[in-house]
Amino acid sequence: MGVAKALWDRRRRQPVDLSSAKTVLLMRNEGAVGDVVVDSALVKCLHQSGYIVDFLLTTSNSQVMRYNPRIRHIYEADPVTSADFLRKFNHNVPRDVINELANNKYDIIIDPSLFDIPVHRLRLFRQIKAKSVLGFNKWPSIKHYSHSFDFDCQRWHVTKTFELIADYLQLDTRGLDAYDLVVPGPIMQEVAQYLASLSGKAVVINIFAGHADRSLSQTQLAELLDKLLARHPGSAVILLDHRREIRIPLPPEVVINPFNTLHHAMALIAQAELIISPDTSVVHMAAAWNKPLIAVYKDVLLNNRLWAPGYDNARQIIVKCGKVHQHRGLVDRIIAALPETL
């Protein structure tokens, strides 16, 4: 980082001029979907406060915001894994996108990432001619950041990030307590018609997480389906499986999600009676519509509290030891957390 600072950091810190600021660039080019779901609340807050908002995403997470009318333009970086994003010396933003971002001359850039600063971050700031940058837990010596908020990742929920930004920028905070995901009406209607063709209340189950250690096994899925249908007979269960990895035989009441887009999956979540998932992106999609949820987390403090469901209609199950797919009593814990009625 010392070399990166010497090569690309500003000589002097640039304060944020709130009196004239009109344009904002949000940066989420590390590729995570859940981060963008959460950031939707900040987008709404900035827009209703009069800011013009652009978003730098990747081709893998930009679909979350595809139909959001509060965003002027979405710029796409190349796909990247979280490990490569932090480790590599070069960033993933193409030259033509860099040129457009530089020409836009943003008044404020918001870097919502809470952890390590990749060495290429300062290079990107230099290339897009960043003036004022807001960040979290950044080294005081890095002068590209006009202001860095101190954020306690072990004690606070991720939604506090936009509370701090909103307070600093003096934003209109109406609706800041809810995520703002936009699904086109025709997609919502198509999914509603599909659910109406099924018998019983819809339960959406996702067994996959961003890491295999946090995913449920297919053996656990089979046990879960048996016990869920015994507890709530007649339910219609839809499995999210966009990679088509589920291989177990399924009961007649259980189907694989027949749709192929992220927004169809979001519409299923929005209209289901219950969601079960170990993946935080699905968890926070459920939170956007305040859906009954059973979320499964490993016992990792930074994840369990920082990325908790964060709403009363959710139940959080924490697997204390080992990998989620190795936890023998997990299915019984999920069944115990089921609502009495659907």
mmCIF file of C-alpha atoms in Angstrom:
data_model
loop_
_atom_site.group_PDB
_atom_site.id
_atom_site.type_symbol
_atom_site.label_atom_id
_atom_site.label_comp_id
_atom_site.label_asym_id
_atom_site.label_seq_id
_atom_site.Cartn_x
_atom_site.Cartn_y
_atom_site.Cartn_z
ATOM 1 C CA MET A 1 0.000 0.000 0.000
ATOM 2 C CA GLY A 2 2.953 2.309 0.610
ATOM 3 C CA VAL A 3 3.930 2.124 -3.052
ATOM 4 C CA ALA A 4 0.333 2.720 -4.141
ATOM 5 C CA LYS A 5 0.095 5.758 -1.888
ATOM 6 C CA ALA A 6 3.327 7.189 -3.258
ATOM 7 C CA LEU A 7 2.218 6.638 -6.851
ATOM 8 C CA TRP A 8 -1.463 7.576 -6.778
ATOM 9 C CA ASP A 9 -2.591 9.301 -3.602
ATOM 10 C CA ARG A 10 -3.455 12.996 -3.491
ATOM 11 C CA ARG A 11 -0.986 15.442 -2.018
ATOM 12 C CA ARG A 12 -3.704 17.231 -0.056
ATOM 13 C CA ARG A 13 -7.051 16.096 1.265
ATOM 14 C CA GLN A 14 -10.031 17.618 -0.589
ATOM 15 C CA PRO A 15 -12.959 18.510 1.707
ATOM 16 C CA VAL A 16 -16.537 17.787 0.636
ATOM 17 C CA ASP A 17 -18.349 20.930 -0.535
ATOM 18 C CA LEU A 18 -21.947 20.199 0.437
ATOM 19 C CA SER A 19 -23.148 23.582 -0.791
ATOM 20 C CA SER A 20 -22.495 22.764 -4.448
ATOM 21 C CA ALA A 21 -22.421 18.942 -4.607
ATOM 22 C CA LYS A 22 -24.896 17.481 -7.103
ATOM 23 C CA THR A 23 -23.428 14.261 -8.500
ATOM 24 C CA VAL A 24 -22.499 11.074 -6.644
ATOM 25 C CA LEU A 25 -20.748 7.907 -7.766
ATOM 26 C CA LEU A 26 -21.257 4.780 -5.655
ATOM 27 C CA MET A 27 -18.536 2.148 -6.079
ATOM 28 C CA ARG A 28 -19.242 -1.578 -5.706
ATOM 29 C CA ASN A 29 -16.929 -3.085 -8.304
ATOM 30 C CA GLU A 30 -15.894 -5.956 -6.013
ATOM 31 C CA GLY A 31 -18.815 -7.960 -7.393
ATOM 32 C CA ALA A 32 -20.892 -9.005 -4.361
ATOM 33 C CA VAL A 33 -24.670 -9.092 -4.883
ATOM 34 C CA GLY A 34 -25.702 -8.708 -1.239
ATOM 35 C CA ASP A 35 -23.765 -5.460 -0.886
ATOM 36 C CA VAL A 36 -25.742 -3.926 -3.734
ATOM 37 C CA VAL A 37 -29.068 -5.075 -2.280
ATOM 38 C CA VAL A 38 -28.205 -3.258 0.933
ATOM 39 C CA ASP A 39 -26.952 -0.166 -0.912
ATOM 40 C CA SER A 40 -30.365 0.237 -2.552
ATOM 41 C CA ALA A 41 -31.544 2.097 0.555
ATOM 42 C CA LEU A 42 -28.718 4.619 0.202
ATOM 43 C CA VAL A 43 -29.484 5.094 -3.501
ATOM 44 C CA LYS A 44 -33.069 5.993 -2.630
ATOM 45 C CA CYS A 45 -31.941 8.364 0.105
ATOM 46 C CA LEU A 46 -29.481 10.174 -2.173
ATOM 47 C CA HIS A 47 -32.008 10.449 -4.997
ATOM 48 C CA GLN A 48 -34.815 11.838 -2.864
ATOM 49 C CA SER A 49 -32.339 14.371 -1.456
ATOM 50 C CA GLY A 50 -31.729 15.742 -4.952
ATOM 51 C CA TYR A 51 -28.468 14.031 -5.916
ATOM 52 C CA ILE A 52 -27.782 12.563 -9.348
ATOM 53 C CA VAL A 53 -26.577 9.021 -8.645
ATOM 54 C CA ASP A 54 -24.387 6.788 -10.807
ATOM 55 C CA PHE A 55 -23.236 3.315 -9.775
ATOM 56 C CA LEU A 56 -20.015 1.466 -10.621
ATOM 57 C CA LEU A 57 -20.788 -2.254 -10.423
ATOM 58 C CA THR A 58 -19.659 -5.408 -12.205
ATOM 59 C CA THR A 59 -21.365 -7.487 -14.840
ATOM 60 C CA SER A 60 -22.148 -10.003 -12.067
ATOM 61 C CA ASN A 61 -23.933 -7.666 -9.621
ATOM 62 C CA SER A 62 -25.262 -4.878 -11.836
ATOM 63 C CA GLN A 63 -28.494 -6.771 -12.510
ATOM 64 C CA VAL A 64 -29.685 -5.954 -8.988
ATOM 65 C CA MET A 65 -30.000 -2.291 -9.991
ATOM 66 C CA ARG A 66 -30.918 -2.769 -13.643
ATOM 67 C CA TYR A 67 -34.447 -1.325 -13.378
ATOM 68 C CA ASN A 68 -33.861 1.188 -10.595
ATOM 69 C CA PRO A 69 -35.172 4.570 -11.827
ATOM 70 C CA ARG A 70 -33.221 6.429 -9.137
ATOM 71 C CA ILE A 71 -29.903 5.687 -10.845
ATOM 72 C CA ARG A 72 -28.876 7.811 -13.812
ATOM 73 C CA HIS A 73 -26.321 5.368 -15.180
ATOM 74 C CA ILE A 74 -24.811 2.013 -14.253
ATOM 75 C CA TYR A 75 -21.188 1.454 -15.242
ATOM 76 C CA GLU A 76 -19.871 -2.101 -15.395
ATOM 77 C CA ALA A 77 -16.464 -3.409 -14.426
ATOM 78 C CA ASP A 78 -15.249 -6.884 -15.308
ATOM 79 C CA PRO A 79 -16.269 -9.833 -13.094
ATOM 80 C CA VAL A 80 -13.908 -10.559 -10.203
ATOM 81 C CA THR A 81 -13.803 -12.751 -7.118
ATOM 82 C CA SER A 82 -13.504 -11.131 -3.712
ATOM 83 C CA ALA A 83 -10.076 -12.695 -3.209
ATOM 84 C CA ASP A 84 -8.749 -11.433 -6.542
ATOM 85 C CA PHE A 85 -10.249 -7.993 -5.965
ATOM 86 C CA LEU A 86 -8.264 -7.595 -2.754
ATOM 87 C CA ARG A 87 -5.082 -9.330 -3.902
ATOM 88 C CA LYS A 88 -4.436 -8.135 -7.439
ATOM 89 C CA PHE A 89 -2.395 -5.061 -8.266
ATOM 90 C CA ASN A 90 -4.676 -3.952 -11.112
ATOM 91 C CA HIS A 91 -8.373 -3.159 -10.840
ATOM 92 C CA ASN A 92 -11.194 -4.501 -13.008
ATOM 93 C CA VAL A 93 -12.537 -1.277 -14.559
ATOM 94 C CA PRO A 94 -12.132 -1.099 -18.369
ATOM 95 C CA ARG A 95 -10.437 1.899 -19.967
ATOM 96 C CA ASP A 96 -13.580 3.180 -21.693
ATOM 97 C CA VAL A 97 -15.449 3.162 -18.379
ATOM 98 C CA ILE A 98 -12.566 4.972 -16.679
ATOM 99 C CA ASN A 99 -12.719 7.692 -19.309
ATOM 100 C CA GLU A 100 -16.474 8.160 -18.872
ATOM 101 C CA LEU A 101 -16.179 8.313 -15.083
ATOM 102 C CA ALA A 102 -13.374 10.853 -15.321
ATOM 103 C CA ASN A 103 -15.372 13.012 -17.724
ATOM 104 C CA ASN A 104 -18.341 13.011 -15.337
ATOM 105 C CA LYS A 105 -16.313 14.916 -12.717
ATOM 106 C CA TYR A 106 -18.272 13.636 -9.723
ATOM 107 C CA ASP A 107 -18.685 15.944 -6.762
ATOM 108 C CA ILE A 108 -18.723 13.033 -4.314
ATOM 109 C CA ILE A 109 -17.582 9.430 -4.578
ATOM 110 C CA ILE A 110 -18.781 6.921 -1.980
ATOM 111 C CA ASP A 111 -16.704 3.812 -1.322
ATOM 112 C CA PRO A 112 -18.907 1.743 1.033
ATOM 113 C CA SER A 113 -16.411 -1.113 1.551
ATOM 114 C CA LEU A 114 -15.641 -1.677 5.217
ATOM 115 C CA PHE A 115 -12.468 -3.719 5.193
ATOM 116 C CA ASP A 116 -9.125 -3.817 3.389
ATOM 117 C CA ILE A 117 -8.167 -1.228 0.790
ATOM 118 C CA PRO A 118 -6.920 -2.939 -2.379
ATOM 119 C CA VAL A 119 -3.786 -1.329 -3.740
ATOM 120 C CA HIS A 120 -5.550 -0.518 -7.013
ATOM 121 C CA ARG A 121 -8.196 1.635 -5.293
ATOM 122 C CA LEU A 122 -5.955 4.676 -5.207
ATOM 123 C CA ARG A 123 -4.997 4.146 -8.831
ATOM 124 C CA LEU A 124 -8.671 4.122 -9.825
ATOM 125 C CA PHE A 125 -9.316 7.285 -7.819
ATOM 126 C CA ARG A 126 -6.448 8.971 -9.652
ATOM 127 C CA GLN A 127 -7.646 7.760 -13.051
ATOM 128 C CA ILE A 128 -11.235 8.978 -12.598
ATOM 129 C CA LYS A 129 -10.013 12.280 -11.109
ATOM 130 C CA ALA A 130 -11.799 11.787 -7.801
ATOM 131 C CA LYS A 131 -12.318 15.006 -5.868
ATOM 132 C CA SER A 132 -14.058 14.134 -2.614
ATOM 133 C CA VAL A 133 -14.304 10.524 -1.451
ATOM 134 C CA LEU A 134 -16.208 9.137 1.534
ATOM 135 C CA GLY A 135 -15.142 5.790 2.995
ATOM 136 C CA PHE A 136 -15.088 3.635 6.099
ATOM 137 C CA ASN A 137 -12.211 2.596 8.363
ATOM 138 C CA LYS A 138 -9.609 3.938 5.942
ATOM 139 C CA TRP A 139 -6.091 4.858 6.976
ATOM 140 C CA PRO A 140 -5.836 8.538 7.989
ATOM 141 C CA SER A 141 -2.697 8.866 5.887
ATOM 142 C CA ILE A 142 -4.611 8.227 2.641
ATOM 143 C CA LYS A 143 -5.588 11.670 1.429
ATOM 144 C CA HIS A 144 -7.934 10.588 -1.359
ATOM 145 C CA TYR A 145 -10.530 9.991 1.361
ATOM 146 C CA SER A 146 -12.034 13.342 2.287
ATOM 147 C CA HIS A 147 -13.715 11.703 5.258
ATOM 148 C CA SER A 148 -13.472 8.188 6.659
ATOM 149 C CA PHE A 149 -16.152 7.058 9.089
ATOM 150 C CA ASP A 150 -15.142 4.917 12.048
ATOM 151 C CA PHE A 151 -17.317 1.818 11.794
ATOM 152 C CA ASP A 152 -17.430 -0.966 14.398
ATOM 153 C CA CYS A 153 -17.877 -4.100 12.283
ATOM 154 C CA GLN A 154 -18.187 -6.334 15.340
ATOM 155 C CA ARG A 155 -21.054 -4.418 16.953
ATOM 156 C CA TRP A 156 -22.989 -2.616 14.211
ATOM 157 C CA HIS A 157 -25.286 -3.750 11.426
ATOM 158 C CA VAL A 158 -24.315 -2.886 7.853
ATOM 159 C CA THR A 159 -27.301 -0.534 7.534
ATOM 160 C CA LYS A 160 -25.576 1.883 9.899
ATOM 161 C CA THR A 161 -23.220 2.736 7.036
ATOM 162 C CA PHE A 162 -25.902 4.764 5.314
ATOM 163 C CA GLU A 163 -27.042 6.318 8.553
ATOM 164 C CA LEU A 164 -23.541 7.761 8.923
ATOM 165 C CA ILE A 165 -23.432 8.914 5.291
ATOM 166 C CA ALA A 166 -26.925 10.410 5.487
ATOM 167 C CA ASP A 167 -26.056 12.334 8.612
ATOM 168 C CA TYR A 168 -22.796 13.626 7.115
ATOM 169 C CA LEU A 169 -24.421 14.697 3.834
ATOM 170 C CA GLN A 170 -27.561 16.000 5.570
ATOM 171 C CA LEU A 171 -29.821 13.777 3.477
ATOM 172 C CA ASP A 172 -33.562 13.262 3.536
ATOM 173 C CA THR A 173 -33.748 10.014 5.517
ATOM 174 C CA ARG A 174 -37.372 9.055 4.839
ATOM 175 C CA GLY A 175 -37.439 5.388 3.913
ATOM 176 C CA LEU A 176 -33.803 4.831 4.842
ATOM 177 C CA ASP A 177 -34.851 1.919 7.057
ATOM 178 C CA ALA A 178 -35.916 -0.222 4.071
ATOM 179 C CA TYR A 179 -34.091 -1.610 1.058
ATOM 180 C CA ASP A 180 -35.441 -0.463 -2.289
ATOM 181 C CA LEU A 181 -35.389 -3.235 -4.881
ATOM 182 C CA VAL A 182 -37.195 -2.625 -8.157
ATOM 183 C CA VAL A 183 -38.784 -5.517 -10.048
ATOM 184 C CA PRO A 184 -40.707 -4.640 -13.243
ATOM 185 C CA GLY A 185 -44.464 -5.121 -13.042
ATOM 186 C CA PRO A 186 -44.637 -7.674 -15.891
ATOM 187 C CA ILE A 187 -42.118 -9.899 -14.097
ATOM 188 C CA MET A 188 -44.041 -9.643 -10.821
ATOM 189 C CA GLN A 189 -47.236 -10.530 -12.692
ATOM 190 C CA GLU A 190 -45.625 -13.467 -14.502
ATOM 191 C CA VAL A 191 -44.376 -14.890 -11.209
ATOM 192 C CA ALA A 192 -47.741 -14.285 -9.527
ATOM 193 C CA GLN A 193 -49.462 -16.270 -12.276
ATOM 194 C CA TYR A 194 -46.930 -19.066 -11.894
ATOM 195 C CA LEU A 195 -47.434 -19.249 -8.127
ATOM 196 C CA ALA A 196 -51.200 -19.265 -8.616
ATOM 197 C CA SER A 197 -50.805 -22.374 -10.772
ATOM 198 C CA LEU A 198 -49.230 -24.229 -7.855
ATOM 199 C CA SER A 199 -51.217 -25.739 -5.025
ATOM 200 C CA GLY A 200 -50.474 -24.452 -1.541
ATOM 201 C CA LYS A 201 -48.521 -21.619 0.025
ATOM 202 C CA ALA A 202 -45.156 -20.884 -1.607
ATOM 203 C CA VAL A 203 -41.937 -21.601 0.289
ATOM 204 C CA VAL A 204 -38.675 -20.553 -1.387
ATOM 205 C CA ILE A 205 -35.589 -22.507 -0.336
ATOM 206 C CA ASN A 206 -32.016 -21.711 -1.306
ATOM 207 C CA ILE A 207 -29.313 -24.066 0.006
ATOM 208 C CA PHE A 208 -26.343 -22.354 -1.639
ATOM 209 C CA ALA A 209 -24.117 -19.625 -0.197
ATOM 210 C CA GLY A 210 -21.123 -17.739 -1.537
ATOM 211 C CA HIS A 211 -18.785 -20.309 0.032
ATOM 212 C CA ALA A 212 -19.259 -24.081 0.229
ATOM 213 C CA ASP A 213 -18.652 -24.032 3.991
ATOM 214 C CA ARG A 214 -21.845 -22.000 4.454
ATOM 215 C CA SER A 215 -24.017 -24.031 2.086
ATOM 216 C CA LEU A 216 -26.418 -26.786 3.063
ATOM 217 C CA SER A 217 -25.820 -30.249 1.646
ATOM 218 C CA GLN A 218 -28.260 -32.030 -0.618
ATOM 219 C CA THR A 219 -28.679 -34.639 2.119
ATOM 220 C CA GLN A 220 -29.788 -31.848 4.443
ATOM 221 C CA LEU A 221 -32.105 -30.559 1.718
ATOM 222 C CA ALA A 222 -33.784 -33.960 1.369
ATOM 223 C CA GLU A 223 -34.316 -34.142 5.136
ATOM 224 C CA LEU A 224 -35.587 -30.563 5.217
ATOM 225 C CA LEU A 225 -38.120 -31.202 2.459
ATOM 226 C CA ASP A 226 -39.453 -34.324 4.181
ATOM 227 C CA LYS A 227 -39.885 -32.609 7.539
ATOM 228 C CA LEU A 228 -41.179 -29.323 6.110
ATOM 229 C CA LEU A 229 -43.884 -31.059 4.076
ATOM 230 C CA ALA A 230 -44.822 -33.183 7.085
ATOM 231 C CA ARG A 231 -45.159 -30.035 9.194
ATOM 232 C CA HIS A 232 -46.964 -28.010 6.504
ATOM 233 C CA PRO A 233 -48.537 -30.499 4.075
ATOM 234 C CA GLY A 234 -49.701 -29.035 0.801
ATOM 235 C CA SER A 235 -47.012 -26.362 0.681
ATOM 236 C CA ALA A 236 -45.526 -25.526 -2.714
ATOM 237 C CA VAL A 237 -41.733 -25.470 -2.442
ATOM 238 C CA ILE A 238 -39.587 -23.658 -5.012
ATOM 239 C CA LEU A 239 -35.844 -24.318 -4.955
ATOM 240 C CA LEU A 240 -33.436 -21.634 -6.162
ATOM 241 C CA ASP A 241 -30.783 -23.404 -8.230
ATOM 242 C CA HIS A 242 -29.578 -21.235 -11.087
ATOM 243 C CA ARG A 243 -26.505 -23.440 -11.630
ATOM 244 C CA ARG A 244 -28.675 -26.581 -11.790
ATOM 245 C CA GLU A 245 -26.662 -28.392 -9.093
ATOM 246 C CA ILE A 246 -29.466 -30.158 -7.217
ATOM 247 C CA ARG A 247 -29.390 -33.878 -8.002
ATOM 248 C CA ILE A 248 -31.686 -35.486 -5.413
ATOM 249 C CA PRO A 249 -35.144 -36.814 -6.367
ATOM 250 C CA LEU A 250 -37.816 -34.292 -5.445
ATOM 251 C CA PRO A 251 -41.332 -34.821 -4.076
ATOM 252 C CA PRO A 252 -44.236 -33.731 -6.321
ATOM 253 C CA GLU A 253 -44.772 -30.610 -4.213
ATOM 254 C CA VAL A 254 -41.211 -29.410 -4.897
ATOM 255 C CA VAL A 255 -39.994 -27.714 -8.091
ATOM 256 C CA ILE A 256 -36.829 -26.037 -9.274
ATOM 257 C CA ASN A 257 -37.260 -22.341 -10.022
ATOM 258 C CA PRO A 258 -38.258 -22.373 -13.717
ATOM 259 C CA PHE A 259 -37.123 -18.802 -14.365
ATOM 260 C CA ASN A 260 -33.653 -17.705 -15.416
ATOM 261 C CA THR A 261 -33.268 -14.082 -14.312
ATOM 262 C CA LEU A 262 -32.323 -12.535 -10.995
ATOM 263 C CA HIS A 263 -35.451 -10.382 -11.042
ATOM 264 C CA HIS A 264 -37.680 -13.436 -11.380
ATOM 265 C CA ALA A 265 -35.949 -14.880 -8.314
ATOM 266 C CA MET A 266 -36.525 -11.580 -6.519
ATOM 267 C CA ALA A 267 -40.197 -11.697 -7.502
ATOM 268 C CA LEU A 268 -40.473 -15.233 -6.120
ATOM 269 C CA ILE A 269 -38.967 -14.048 -2.838
ATOM 270 C CA ALA A 270 -41.275 -11.027 -2.756
ATOM 271 C CA GLN A 271 -44.389 -13.179 -3.167
ATOM 272 C CA ALA A 272 -43.477 -16.270 -1.130
ATOM 273 C CA GLU A 273 -44.870 -17.029 2.324
ATOM 274 C CA LEU A 274 -41.486 -18.149 3.690
ATOM 275 C CA ILE A 275 -37.820 -17.988 2.675
ATOM 276 C CA ILE A 276 -35.073 -20.342 3.921
ATOM 277 C CA SER A 277 -31.472 -19.497 2.974
ATOM 278 C CA PRO A 278 -27.845 -19.433 4.155
ATOM 279 C CA ASP A 279 -26.911 -16.802 1.570
ATOM 280 C CA THR A 280 -26.878 -13.171 2.693
ATOM 281 C CA SER A 281 -27.912 -11.806 -0.700
ATOM 282 C CA VAL A 282 -31.133 -13.845 -0.532
ATOM 283 C CA VAL A 283 -31.503 -12.902 3.142
ATOM 284 C CA HIS A 284 -31.437 -9.201 2.330
ATOM 285 C CA MET A 285 -33.730 -9.613 -0.660
ATOM 286 C CA ALA A 286 -36.211 -11.150 1.771
ATOM 287 C CA ALA A 287 -35.632 -8.190 4.081
ATOM 288 C CA ALA A 288 -36.548 -5.793 1.264
ATOM 289 C CA TRP A 289 -40.100 -7.162 1.356
ATOM 290 C CA ASN A 290 -40.159 -7.985 5.088
ATOM 291 C CA LYS A 291 -40.795 -11.649 4.295
ATOM 292 C CA PRO A 292 -40.853 -14.399 6.924
ATOM 293 C CA LEU A 293 -37.314 -15.780 6.805
ATOM 294 C CA ILE A 294 -35.146 -18.473 8.343
ATOM 295 C CA ALA A 295 -31.500 -17.552 7.766
ATOM 296 C CA VAL A 296 -28.588 -19.907 8.467
ATOM 297 C CA TYR A 297 -25.199 -18.422 9.390
ATOM 298 C CA LYS A 298 -21.848 -19.811 10.459
ATOM 299 C CA ASP A 299 -20.554 -18.637 13.824
ATOM 300 C CA VAL A 300 -18.425 -15.792 12.481
ATOM 301 C CA LEU A 301 -18.957 -12.615 14.483
ATOM 302 C CA LEU A 302 -18.194 -10.194 11.654
ATOM 303 C CA ASN A 303 -20.773 -11.940 9.493
ATOM 304 C CA ASN A 304 -23.447 -12.809 12.047
ATOM 305 C CA ARG A 305 -23.949 -9.314 13.369
ATOM 306 C CA LEU A 306 -22.770 -7.121 10.503
ATOM 307 C CA TRP A 307 -24.805 -9.014 7.881
ATOM 308 C CA ALA A 308 -27.634 -10.269 10.096
ATOM 309 C CA PRO A 309 -31.156 -10.189 8.612
ATOM 310 C CA GLY A 310 -31.844 -7.117 10.724
ATOM 311 C CA TYR A 311 -35.652 -7.257 10.912
ATOM 312 C CA ASP A 312 -38.260 -8.753 13.234
ATOM 313 C CA ASN A 313 -39.841 -11.107 10.702
ATOM 314 C CA ALA A 314 -36.606 -13.099 10.386
ATOM 315 C CA ARG A 315 -35.151 -15.936 12.429
ATOM 316 C CA GLN A 316 -31.386 -16.351 12.453
ATOM 317 C CA ILE A 317 -29.858 -19.781 13.101
ATOM 318 C CA ILE A 318 -26.151 -19.749 13.943
ATOM 319 C CA VAL A 319 -24.124 -22.920 13.405
ATOM 320 C CA LYS A 320 -21.616 -22.788 16.235
ATOM 321 C CA CYS A 321 -18.974 -25.241 15.055
ATOM 322 C CA GLY A 322 -17.686 -26.486 11.728
ATOM 323 C CA LYS A 323 -19.226 -26.249 8.303
ATOM 324 C CA VAL A 324 -22.938 -25.746 7.760
ATOM 325 C CA HIS A 325 -23.283 -28.836 5.577
ATOM 326 C CA GLN A 326 -21.711 -30.982 8.330
ATOM 327 C CA HIS A 327 -24.074 -29.861 11.110
ATOM 328 C CA ARG A 328 -26.267 -32.862 11.875
ATOM 329 C CA GLY A 329 -28.921 -31.094 13.902
ATOM 330 C CA LEU A 330 -29.399 -28.171 11.538
ATOM 331 C CA VAL A 331 -32.597 -29.360 9.862
ATOM 332 C CA ASP A 332 -34.331 -29.889 13.197
ATOM 333 C CA ARG A 333 -33.355 -26.341 14.187
ATOM 334 C CA ILE A 334 -34.837 -25.002 10.955
ATOM 335 C CA ILE A 335 -38.047 -26.966 11.501
ATOM 336 C CA ALA A 336 -38.259 -25.659 15.067
ATOM 337 C CA ALA A 337 -38.034 -22.105 13.700
ATOM 338 C CA LEU A 338 -40.904 -22.584 11.239
ATOM 339 C CA PRO A 339 -43.994 -20.456 11.786
ATOM 340 C CA GLU A 340 -47.074 -22.265 13.063
ATOM 341 C CA THR A 341 -48.981 -21.427 9.900
ATOM 342 C CA LEU A 342 -47.996 -20.296 6.415
#
